Amino acid sequence: METLTLRLHLQAAFGSPLLGDMLFGQLCWALRNRHGDAALQERLEGYTDGRPFAVVADAMPIGWLPRPAVPLSLFAELAEVDRKQIKKRHWLPVAALAQPLAEWLALCRSDAEVLADAEAPKGTAARAQDRPTALSTLHPQPHNSINRLTGTTGRGDFAPYTQMQRWYAEGADLCVRLLYDPARISAAMLTELVEDIGTVGFGRDASIGLGKFAVAPLVEPWPVQADANACLTLAPCAPQGLGCDAARSFYEVFTRFGRHGDQAVQQGNPFKAPVLLARTGALLTPPTVPAAPIIGQGLGGRGQLSKVIPETVQQGYAPCVAVHLPEEFAA
């Protein structure tokens, strides 16, 4: 597997978070729409047998990784730092991989600090009171459904309603890290497909202008720590049955209630079977660190996720960063 990193220049609000498994789903639709169903089926061959053609990470700030989901007690204690402030330190700088894991919390930064660091090289640092404090914020967007018989809104299906939109801070360029099998897809084709997603729009309400972004290549080495024996995940994944050491694996679980996208929403039942995943930032200790920086498994196929499209798959793989977890670290 080879690696590819792309910079995303965000151009609109988003209806859905830029998570790796959701990006992979839309990547598959982009491949089908541009190159046909046969091209997609060819690349999905062996997907649930440990042979993914591509694995997509969450979009995250350039130069940063998610803080691992380990208990705070495993980090070195920070003196005179409020616990609420510690919880806001979501982001670990890639450069922190040169330090032992116990020191990472002191190096982690909040959304506000990450945005301030991004502004500094551009010479656009804002006044303290004008600086955004979050990478993204949710705002309600009113919608109206017009009854064409009366020409107005009304009750029931025609009642006004609101939906939340995610607005990213101005200038908050993100990056997406991908791994791909060069025998089945090229970096140029992969970049083209991500560009298609940005042009059409990603996620919910793309048809009314949400989810737009531009793409540019970003050259960076894949992050790794010396003497690695564990994996820090960069996307939601399905580690079930992989033999990870339960006492030395740390993660938060959630249930993905997936829905079909693109043309499949018109095929009667857009809902997929729910799947249990570990959130981004899981620290997993498999029997051996994988040679390619991927952990997890492909889910679905044979009607397991969808009766409408039986061949539907779900990205249960995640790109990962190989890190060193000291032997004394255990739950």
Coordinates of C-alpha atoms in Angstrom, one line a residue:
M1 CA 0.0 0.0 0.0
E2 CA 1.2 3.5 -0.8
T3 CA 0.2 6.8 0.9
L4 CA -1.3 10.0 -0.3
T5 CA -2.1 13.2 1.5
L6 CA -4.5 15.8 0.1
R7 CA -5.2 19.3 1.4
L8 CA -8.8 20.3 1.5
H9 CA -9.7 24.0 1.1
L10 CA -13.2 24.2 2.5
Q11 CA -15.7 26.4 0.5
A12 CA -19.1 25.9 2.2
A13 CA -20.8 24.6 5.3
F14 CA -21.1 20.9 5.9
G15 CA -24.1 18.8 6.7
S16 CA -22.0 15.8 7.7
P17 CA -18.7 15.4 9.5
L18 CA -15.7 14.6 7.3
L19 CA -15.1 11.1 8.7
G20 CA -13.0 8.5 6.9
D21 CA -15.7 5.8 6.6
M22 CA -18.2 8.3 5.1
L23 CA -15.6 9.7 2.8
F24 CA -14.8 6.2 1.6
G25 CA -18.5 5.6 0.8
Q26 CA -18.7 8.7 -1.3
L27 CA -15.4 7.8 -2.9
C28 CA -17.0 4.6 -4.1
W29 CA -19.9 6.5 -5.6
A30 CA -17.5 8.9 -7.3
L31 CA -15.7 6.0 -8.8
R32 CA -18.9 4.4 -10.1
N33 CA -20.2 7.7 -11.5
R34 CA -17.0 8.5 -13.4
H35 CA -15.8 5.0 -14.5
G36 CA -18.9 2.8 -14.3
D37 CA -20.2 0.0 -12.0
A38 CA -17.8 -2.6 -13.4
A39 CA -14.8 -0.5 -12.4
L40 CA -16.1 -0.2 -8.9
Q41 CA -16.8 -3.9 -8.5
E42 CA -13.4 -4.8 -9.8
R43 CA -11.7 -2.6 -7.1
L44 CA -14.0 -3.9 -4.4
E45 CA -12.9 -7.5 -5.1
G46 CA -11.5 -8.9 -1.9
Y47 CA -12.5 -5.9 0.2
T48 CA -13.9 -7.9 3.0
D49 CA -11.0 -10.4 2.9
G50 CA -8.3 -7.9 3.9
R51 CA -7.6 -6.5 0.5
P52 CA -8.9 -2.9 0.4
F53 CA -8.1 -0.9 -2.7
A54 CA -8.1 2.3 -0.7
V55 CA -8.5 3.4 3.0
V56 CA -9.5 6.9 3.9
A57 CA -8.7 8.8 7.2
D58 CA -10.8 11.6 8.8
A59 CA -10.1 15.1 7.6
M60 CA -8.0 16.8 10.3
P61 CA -5.8 19.9 10.7
I62 CA -2.6 19.8 8.7
G63 CA 0.3 18.6 10.8
W64 CA -1.9 17.2 13.6
L65 CA -3.1 13.8 14.8
P66 CA -6.0 12.9 17.1
R67 CA -5.1 12.6 20.8
P68 CA -5.2 8.9 21.7
A69 CA -8.2 7.8 23.7
V70 CA -6.2 6.7 26.7
P71 CA -7.1 7.6 30.3
L72 CA -5.5 10.9 31.5
S73 CA -3.9 8.9 34.3
L74 CA -1.5 7.3 31.8
F75 CA -0.1 10.7 30.8
A76 CA 2.4 12.7 32.9
E77 CA 0.4 15.0 35.3
L78 CA 0.2 18.6 34.3
A79 CA 0.6 21.0 37.2
E80 CA -1.7 24.0 37.5
V81 CA -3.8 23.1 34.4
D82 CA -7.6 23.1 34.7
R83 CA -9.1 19.7 33.9
K84 CA -11.7 21.3 31.6
Q85 CA -8.8 22.9 29.6
I86 CA -7.1 19.5 29.4
K87 CA -10.2 17.9 27.9
K88 CA -10.1 20.5 25.1
R89 CA -6.7 19.4 24.0
H90 CA -7.9 17.2 21.1
W91 CA -4.9 17.5 18.8
L92 CA -1.4 16.0 19.0
P93 CA 1.3 17.6 16.8
V94 CA 3.0 15.1 14.4
A95 CA 6.3 16.3 15.9
A96 CA 5.3 14.9 19.3
L97 CA 6.0 11.4 18.0
A98 CA 9.6 12.1 18.8
Q99 CA 8.6 12.1 22.5
P100 CA 7.4 9.2 24.7
L101 CA 3.6 8.7 24.9
A102 CA 3.5 9.8 28.6
E103 CA 4.6 13.3 27.5
W104 CA 2.0 13.8 24.8
L105 CA -0.7 15.4 26.8
A106 CA 1.6 18.4 27.6
L107 CA 2.1 18.8 23.8
C108 CA -1.5 18.5 22.8
R109 CA -3.4 21.6 21.8
S110 CA -7.0 22.8 21.7
D111 CA -8.9 23.8 18.5
A112 CA -8.2 27.5 19.3
E113 CA -4.4 26.9 19.6
V114 CA -4.3 24.8 16.4
L115 CA -6.1 27.6 14.5
A116 CA -3.7 30.2 16.0
D117 CA -0.7 28.1 14.9
A118 CA -2.2 27.9 11.4
E119 CA -2.6 31.7 11.2
A120 CA 0.9 32.6 12.3
P121 CA 2.8 31.5 9.2
K122 CA 0.3 33.3 7.0
G123 CA 0.8 36.6 8.9
T124 CA -3.0 36.8 9.4
A125 CA -3.1 36.5 13.2
A126 CA -6.3 38.1 14.4
R127 CA -6.9 40.0 17.7
A128 CA -7.4 37.6 20.6
Q129 CA -11.1 38.5 20.9
D130 CA -11.7 37.8 17.1
R131 CA -9.9 34.5 17.0
P132 CA -12.2 31.4 16.6
T133 CA -12.2 29.1 19.6
A134 CA -13.4 26.0 17.8
L135 CA -12.3 24.3 14.6
S136 CA -16.0 24.0 13.6
T137 CA -19.3 25.2 15.1
L138 CA -22.9 24.0 14.5
H139 CA -25.5 26.5 13.5
P140 CA -29.2 25.9 12.9
Q141 CA -30.4 26.6 9.4
P142 CA -34.2 27.2 8.9
H143 CA -35.9 25.4 6.0
N144 CA -39.4 25.8 4.5
S145 CA -41.5 23.3 2.6
I146 CA -44.0 25.0 0.4
N147 CA -47.4 23.5 -0.2
R148 CA -47.9 24.1 -4.0
L149 CA -51.7 24.1 -3.6
T150 CA -51.7 27.0 -1.1
G151 CA -48.4 28.6 -2.0
T152 CA -47.4 28.8 1.7
T153 CA -46.0 26.7 4.5
G154 CA -48.4 24.8 6.8
R155 CA -48.6 22.0 9.2
G156 CA -47.2 18.4 9.2
D157 CA -45.0 17.9 6.2
F158 CA -45.2 21.6 5.3
A159 CA -44.2 23.0 8.7
P160 CA -41.0 25.0 8.8
Y161 CA -38.0 23.2 10.4
T162 CA -34.3 23.6 11.1
Q163 CA -31.3 21.4 10.5
M164 CA -27.8 21.9 11.9
Q165 CA -24.9 22.9 9.6
R166 CA -21.3 22.6 10.5
W167 CA -19.2 25.7 9.7
Y168 CA -15.5 25.5 9.9
A169 CA -13.3 28.4 11.0
E170 CA -12.1 30.7 8.3
G171 CA -8.8 29.5 6.9
A172 CA -9.1 26.1 8.6
D173 CA -7.5 24.0 5.8
L174 CA -7.7 20.3 6.5
C175 CA -5.9 17.3 5.2
V176 CA -7.0 13.8 4.3
R177 CA -4.6 10.9 4.5
L178 CA -5.2 7.9 2.2
L179 CA -3.6 4.6 1.6
Y180 CA -4.2 2.8 -1.7
D181 CA -3.1 -0.3 -3.7
P182 CA -1.2 1.1 -6.7
A183 CA -2.0 -2.1 -8.6
R184 CA -5.7 -1.3 -8.6
I185 CA -5.9 2.5 -8.4
S186 CA -3.4 5.3 -9.0
A187 CA -2.8 8.4 -6.9
A188 CA -3.9 10.5 -9.9
M189 CA -7.2 8.7 -10.1
L190 CA -7.7 8.9 -6.4
T191 CA -7.1 12.6 -6.4
E192 CA -9.5 13.0 -9.3
L193 CA -12.2 11.2 -7.3
V194 CA -11.7 13.3 -4.2
E195 CA -12.0 16.4 -6.4
D196 CA -15.3 15.0 -7.7
I197 CA -16.6 14.7 -4.2
G198 CA -15.6 18.3 -3.5
T199 CA -17.2 19.6 -6.6
V200 CA -20.5 17.7 -6.1
G201 CA -20.5 18.2 -2.3
F202 CA -19.9 15.9 0.6
G203 CA -22.6 14.4 2.8
R204 CA -26.1 15.6 3.7
D205 CA -27.6 18.5 1.7
A206 CA -24.9 18.4 -0.9
S207 CA -27.7 19.0 -3.4
I208 CA -28.4 22.5 -1.9
G209 CA -24.7 23.6 -1.8
L210 CA -23.2 22.1 1.3
G211 CA -20.0 20.1 1.5
K212 CA -18.0 21.8 -1.2
F213 CA -14.2 21.9 -1.1
A214 CA -11.2 22.2 -3.4
V215 CA -8.3 19.7 -3.4
A216 CA -4.5 20.2 -3.6
P217 CA -1.6 17.7 -3.2
L218 CA 0.2 17.9 0.1
V219 CA 3.7 16.3 0.4
E220 CA 4.4 14.9 3.9
P221 CA 6.0 11.6 5.2
W222 CA 3.7 9.2 6.8
P223 CA 4.0 9.7 10.6
V224 CA 5.6 6.9 12.6
Q225 CA 7.2 6.4 16.0
A226 CA 10.3 4.4 16.7
D227 CA 10.0 0.9 18.4
A228 CA 6.3 0.8 17.5
N229 CA 4.1 -1.9 19.1
A230 CA 0.6 -0.3 18.9
C231 CA -1.6 1.6 16.4
L232 CA -3.2 5.0 16.7
T233 CA -6.2 5.1 14.4
L234 CA -7.0 8.0 12.1
A235 CA -10.6 7.0 11.2
P236 CA -13.4 4.9 12.7
C237 CA -12.6 1.2 12.5
A238 CA -13.9 -2.2 13.4
P239 CA -11.2 -4.0 15.5
Q240 CA -13.4 -6.9 16.5
G241 CA -11.8 -10.3 16.2
L242 CA -8.3 -9.0 15.4
G243 CA -6.7 -10.4 18.5
C244 CA -5.8 -7.0 20.0
D245 CA -4.6 -7.1 23.6
A246 CA -7.7 -6.0 25.6
A247 CA -5.6 -4.8 28.6
R248 CA -3.5 -2.6 26.3
S249 CA -6.1 -1.2 23.9
F250 CA -8.0 2.0 24.5
Y251 CA -11.0 3.2 22.5
E252 CA -14.5 4.7 22.5
V253 CA -17.3 2.8 20.7
F254 CA -20.2 4.2 18.8
T255 CA -22.9 2.8 16.5
R256 CA -22.9 3.9 12.9
F257 CA -26.5 4.1 11.6
G258 CA -25.5 4.3 7.9
R259 CA -27.6 5.4 5.0
H260 CA -27.1 4.9 1.3
G261 CA -26.1 8.0 -0.7
D262 CA -26.2 9.2 -4.3
Q263 CA -28.7 7.4 -6.5
A264 CA -29.3 4.7 -3.9
V265 CA -31.5 7.0 -1.9
Q266 CA -34.2 6.5 -4.5
Q267 CA -34.2 2.7 -4.3
G268 CA -36.9 2.2 -1.6
N269 CA -34.9 1.8 1.6
P270 CA -31.9 4.1 2.2
F271 CA -31.1 2.7 5.6
K272 CA -28.2 0.2 6.2
A273 CA -27.8 -2.2 9.1
P274 CA -26.1 -0.5 12.1
V275 CA -22.5 -1.4 12.8
L276 CA -20.4 -1.0 16.0
L277 CA -17.2 0.9 15.4
A278 CA -14.3 2.4 17.5
R279 CA -14.0 6.1 17.2
T280 CA -11.0 7.9 15.6
G281 CA -8.1 8.1 18.1
A282 CA -8.3 4.5 19.3
L283 CA -5.0 3.1 20.5
L284 CA -5.0 -0.6 19.6
T285 CA -2.3 -3.2 20.4
P286 CA -2.6 -6.1 17.8
P287 CA -0.4 -9.2 18.1
T288 CA 2.0 -7.6 15.5
V289 CA 2.1 -4.1 14.1
P290 CA 0.8 -4.4 10.4
A291 CA 3.4 -3.8 7.7
A292 CA 1.0 -1.3 6.0
P293 CA -0.3 1.4 8.3
I294 CA -3.9 0.0 8.3
I295 CA -5.9 -1.7 11.0
G296 CA -9.4 -3.1 11.0
Q297 CA -11.5 -5.0 8.5
G298 CA -14.0 -4.6 5.7
L299 CA -17.6 -5.0 6.7
G300 CA -20.7 -6.0 4.7
G301 CA -21.2 -7.8 1.4
R302 CA -23.7 -10.6 0.8
G303 CA -26.6 -8.6 2.1
Q304 CA -25.2 -8.1 5.6
L305 CA -25.5 -4.3 5.5
S306 CA -28.2 -3.7 2.9
K307 CA -31.0 -5.7 1.3
V308 CA -31.5 -3.1 -1.4
I309 CA -27.9 -3.3 -2.6
P310 CA -26.6 -6.7 -1.2
E311 CA -23.0 -6.0 -2.3
T312 CA -22.8 -2.9 0.0
V313 CA -19.6 -2.6 2.1
Q314 CA -18.6 -0.4 5.0
Q315 CA -15.1 0.8 5.7
G316 CA -14.1 -0.9 8.9
Y317 CA -10.4 -0.3 8.1
A318 CA -8.6 2.8 9.4
P319 CA -5.3 4.3 8.4
C320 CA -3.1 4.2 11.5
V321 CA 0.1 5.6 13.0
A322 CA 2.5 3.1 14.5
V323 CA 3.4 4.2 18.0
H324 CA 5.2 2.8 21.0
L325 CA 3.1 1.9 24.0
P326 CA 5.2 1.3 27.1
E327 CA 4.8 -2.2 28.6
E328 CA 3.6 -0.7 31.9
F329 CA 0.6 0.9 30.2
A330 CA -2.4 -1.2 30.8
A331 CA -6.1 -0.7 31.6

